[in-house]
Short mmCIF file of C-alpha atoms in Angstrom, two decimals:
data_model
loop_
_atom_site.label_atom_id
_atom_site.label_comp_id
_atom_site.label_asym_id
_atom_site.label_seq_id
_atom_site.Cartn_x
_atom_site.Cartn_y
_atom_site.Cartn_z
CA UNK A 1 -6.41 -1.04 -2.47
CA UNK A 2 -8.11 -4.39 -2.87
CA UNK A 3 -9.30 -4.23 0.75
CA UNK A 4 -11.89 -1.61 -0.15
CA UNK A 5 -13.25 -3.86 -2.91
CA UNK A 6 -13.95 -6.48 -0.23
CA UNK A 7 -15.91 -4.07 1.98
CA UNK A 8 -17.44 -1.76 -0.62
CA UNK A 9 -21.09 -2.25 0.38
CA UNK A 10 -20.35 -1.85 4.07
CA UNK A 11 -18.11 1.17 3.46
CA UNK A 12 -20.71 2.86 1.25
CA UNK A 13 -23.28 2.53 4.04
CA UNK A 14 -20.87 3.88 6.68
CA UNK A 15 -19.26 6.80 4.82
CA UNK A 16 -22.31 8.94 4.14
CA UNK A 17 -21.84 11.09 7.28
CA UNK A 18 -20.41 14.58 7.64
CA UNK A 19 -16.73 13.81 8.25
CA UNK A 20 -14.65 16.28 6.25
CA UNK A 21 -17.66 18.27 5.04
CA UNK A 22 -16.80 21.52 6.90
CA UNK A 23 -13.19 21.40 5.69
CA UNK A 24 -14.06 20.67 2.05
CA UNK A 25 -16.86 23.24 2.13
CA UNK A 26 -14.38 25.90 3.30
CA UNK A 27 -11.91 24.88 0.60
CA UNK A 28 -14.57 24.90 -2.14
CA UNK A 29 -15.83 28.32 -1.03
CA UNK A 30 -12.30 29.71 -1.40
CA UNK A 31 -11.93 28.53 -5.01
CA UNK A 32 -12.82 30.50 -8.15
CA UNK A 33 -16.08 29.68 -9.90
CA UNK A 34 -15.79 26.54 -12.00
CA UNK A 35 -12.55 25.44 -10.31
CA UNK A 36 -11.11 22.08 -11.27
CA UNK A 37 -10.53 19.76 -8.29
CA UNK A 38 -8.76 16.42 -8.13
CA UNK A 39 -10.53 14.13 -5.63
CA UNK A 40 -7.95 11.49 -4.66
CA UNK A 41 -9.46 8.40 -3.11
CA UNK A 42 -12.90 9.64 -4.11
CA UNK A 43 -14.58 6.40 -3.02
CA UNK A 44 -18.33 6.63 -3.54
CA UNK A 45 -18.18 10.42 -3.80
CA UNK A 46 -20.32 10.84 -0.71
CA UNK A 47 -20.17 13.19 0.94
CA UNK A 48 -17.12 15.11 -0.31
CA UNK A 49 -17.45 15.02 -4.11
CA UNK A 50 -21.06 16.09 -3.62
CA UNK A 51 -19.87 19.15 -1.65
CA UNK A 52 -17.44 20.11 -4.42
CA UNK A 53 -20.08 19.73 -7.12
CA UNK A 54 -22.61 21.75 -5.13
CA UNK A 55 -20.05 24.58 -5.07
CA UNK A 56 -19.74 24.49 -8.87
CA UNK A 57 -16.39 22.70 -9.03
CA UNK A 58 -15.39 20.46 -11.92
CA UNK A 59 -14.18 17.26 -10.29
CA UNK A 60 -12.03 14.38 -11.46
CA UNK A 61 -12.09 11.37 -9.16
CA UNK A 62 -9.26 8.88 -8.68
CA UNK A 63 -9.53 5.67 -6.69
CA UNK A 64 -7.78 2.32 -6.67
CA UNK A 65 -10.97 0.45 -5.73
CA UNK A 66 -12.99 -0.69 -8.72
CA UNK A 67 -16.00 -1.43 -6.48
CA UNK A 68 -16.04 2.01 -4.86
CA UNK A 69 -15.66 3.67 -8.27
CA UNK A 70 -18.67 1.73 -9.54
CA UNK A 71 -20.70 3.27 -6.71
CA UNK A 72 -19.19 6.69 -7.45
CA UNK A 73 -20.31 6.44 -11.06
CA UNK A 74 -23.83 5.48 -9.93
CA UNK A 75 -23.88 8.59 -7.72
CA UNK A 76 -22.21 10.95 -10.23
CA UNK A 77 -22.43 9.47 -13.74
CA UNK A 78 -21.11 12.61 -15.46
CA UNK A 79 -17.99 13.06 -13.33
CA UNK A 80 -14.84 11.61 -14.91
CA UNK A 81 -12.90 9.02 -12.91
CA UNK A 82 -9.64 7.16 -13.17
CA UNK A 83 -9.22 3.68 -11.71
CA UNK A 84 -5.63 3.69 -10.45
CA UNK A 85 -3.51 4.13 -7.34
CA UNK A 86 -2.62 7.81 -7.08
CA UNK A 87 1.09 7.17 -6.71
CA UNK A 88 1.25 5.79 -10.27
CA UNK A 89 -1.84 7.38 -11.82
CA UNK A 90 -1.57 9.04 -15.23
CA UNK A 91 -3.47 12.30 -14.75
CA UNK A 92 -3.44 12.86 -18.51
CA UNK A 93 -1.51 16.17 -18.27
CA UNK A 94 -4.53 17.80 -16.59
CA UNK A 95 -3.99 20.58 -14.10
CA UNK A 96 -6.14 21.45 -11.11
CA UNK A 97 -7.01 24.45 -8.97
CA UNK A 98 -7.09 22.20 -5.88
CA UNK A 99 -6.83 18.60 -4.74
CA UNK A 100 -8.23 16.71 -1.79
CA UNK A 101 -7.16 13.31 -0.45
CA UNK A 102 -9.43 12.07 2.32
CA UNK A 103 -8.47 8.88 4.13
CA UNK A 104 -5.95 7.94 1.45
CA UNK A 105 -2.33 8.79 2.18
CA UNK A 106 -2.12 6.87 5.45
CA UNK A 107 -2.91 3.65 3.55
CA UNK A 108 0.30 4.12 1.54
CA UNK A 109 3.79 3.27 2.71
CA UNK A 110 6.11 6.19 3.34
CA UNK A 111 7.76 5.69 -0.06
CA UNK A 112 4.38 5.47 -1.80
CA UNK A 113 3.23 8.65 -0.05
CA UNK A 114 6.23 10.44 -1.54
CA UNK A 115 5.27 9.24 -5.03
CA UNK A 116 1.61 10.18 -4.46
CA UNK A 117 2.42 13.70 -3.27
CA UNK A 118 4.84 14.18 -6.17
CA UNK A 119 2.16 13.11 -8.66
CA UNK A 120 -0.48 15.36 -7.12
CA UNK A 121 1.92 18.32 -6.90
CA UNK A 122 2.80 18.03 -10.62
CA UNK A 123 -0.91 18.32 -11.47
CA UNK A 124 -1.56 21.40 -9.34
CA UNK A 125 -1.55 24.91 -10.77
CA UNK A 126 0.61 27.52 -8.98
CA UNK A 127 -1.19 28.67 -5.85
CA UNK A 128 -3.45 25.59 -5.81
CA UNK A 129 -4.47 24.10 -2.48
CA UNK A 130 -3.91 20.48 -1.47
CA UNK A 131 -6.02 19.39 1.50
CA UNK A 132 -5.46 15.91 2.92
CA UNK A 133 -5.85 13.77 6.01
CA UNK A 134 -3.25 11.58 7.63
CA UNK A 135 -1.72 10.86 11.00
CA UNK A 136 0.64 13.26 12.73
CA UNK A 137 3.12 10.84 14.33
CA UNK A 138 5.85 9.13 12.31
CA UNK A 139 5.46 5.38 12.03
CA UNK A 140 3.37 2.45 10.84
CA UNK A 141 0.65 0.61 12.75
CA UNK A 142 -1.94 -2.09 12.31
CA UNK A 143 -5.32 -0.43 12.73
CA UNK A 144 -8.67 -1.78 13.79
CA UNK A 145 -10.18 -3.94 11.06
CA UNK A 146 -13.00 -2.40 9.04
CA UNK A 147 -15.85 -4.85 8.68
CA UNK A 148 -13.41 -7.65 9.50
CA UNK A 149 -10.74 -6.56 6.98
CA UNK A 150 -7.36 -5.55 8.47
CA UNK A 151 -5.64 -2.34 7.40
CA UNK A 152 -2.12 -1.04 8.00
CA UNK A 153 -1.54 2.70 8.41
CA UNK A 154 1.55 4.81 7.78
CA UNK A 155 2.21 8.39 8.69
CA UNK A 156 4.86 11.06 8.92
CA UNK A 157 5.05 13.60 11.70
CA UNK A 158 3.81 17.12 10.95
CA UNK A 159 7.42 18.18 10.35
CA UNK A 160 7.91 15.13 8.13
CA UNK A 161 4.91 16.12 6.00
CA UNK A 162 6.15 19.71 5.92
CA UNK A 163 9.50 18.50 4.52
CA UNK A 164 7.89 16.07 2.07
CA UNK A 165 5.51 18.71 0.76
CA UNK A 166 8.34 21.26 0.44
CA UNK A 167 10.37 18.75 -1.61
CA UNK A 168 7.53 18.77 -4.15
CA UNK A 169 6.90 22.50 -4.32
CA UNK A 170 4.17 22.70 -1.68
CA UNK A 171 4.09 24.74 1.52
CA UNK A 172 2.26 23.45 4.58
CA UNK A 173 -0.07 26.28 5.59
CA UNK A 174 -2.07 24.76 8.43
CA UNK A 175 -2.91 21.61 10.35
CA UNK A 176 -5.81 20.91 12.63
CA UNK A 177 -7.42 18.00 14.43
CA UNK A 178 -11.19 17.61 14.64
CA UNK A 179 -13.21 16.21 17.54
CA UNK A 180 -12.96 12.71 16.03
CA UNK A 181 -9.16 12.82 15.97
CA UNK A 182 -8.85 13.30 12.20
CA UNK A 183 -5.80 15.37 11.28
CA UNK A 184 -6.11 17.79 8.35
CA UNK A 185 -3.19 19.27 6.41
CA UNK A 186 -3.67 22.26 4.12
CA UNK A 187 -0.83 23.06 1.73
CA UNK A 188 -0.38 25.40 -1.23
CA UNK A 189 1.66 24.96 -4.37
CA UNK A 190 4.35 27.61 -4.55
CA UNK A 191 5.50 29.30 -7.71
#
């Protein structure tokens, strides 16, 4: 998304908090030693890529923002990254023990979310977890601008995500909402 290129410095200064840290910590702790994790919409890598690396995971980052990836590479110069939108990203036939997508899917249209989930699902090993955030009501809205830049958000309902995940070989295991209103979806690849 070009919008994140426009606000990269501001975003990097705002995103260093703890949002998502407990959820990614729990996921990382459940993975085998040296697990490979796809970090979709990795941004600057702070704080979530850092959590994964601290738990001994091998991470590959994907982001469509060139500016955020530049900051990611400053923070984690030895972690491989791909500059591409996830819905059309070539994951180079790699497979992963888990994937996370924080603050990503709701930026994509419903059709693009289907392509993104299909691409992620193809790269997951059987039994792999996919943890992501999105809304939980079907529709599209104009959100509050971030640092003056407008963003549009798209979401399925929980049942809509359950159906979309199932269509791509994933089973929705759990959802939860944190105190800040962020909705988390945990799914597993079947088969």
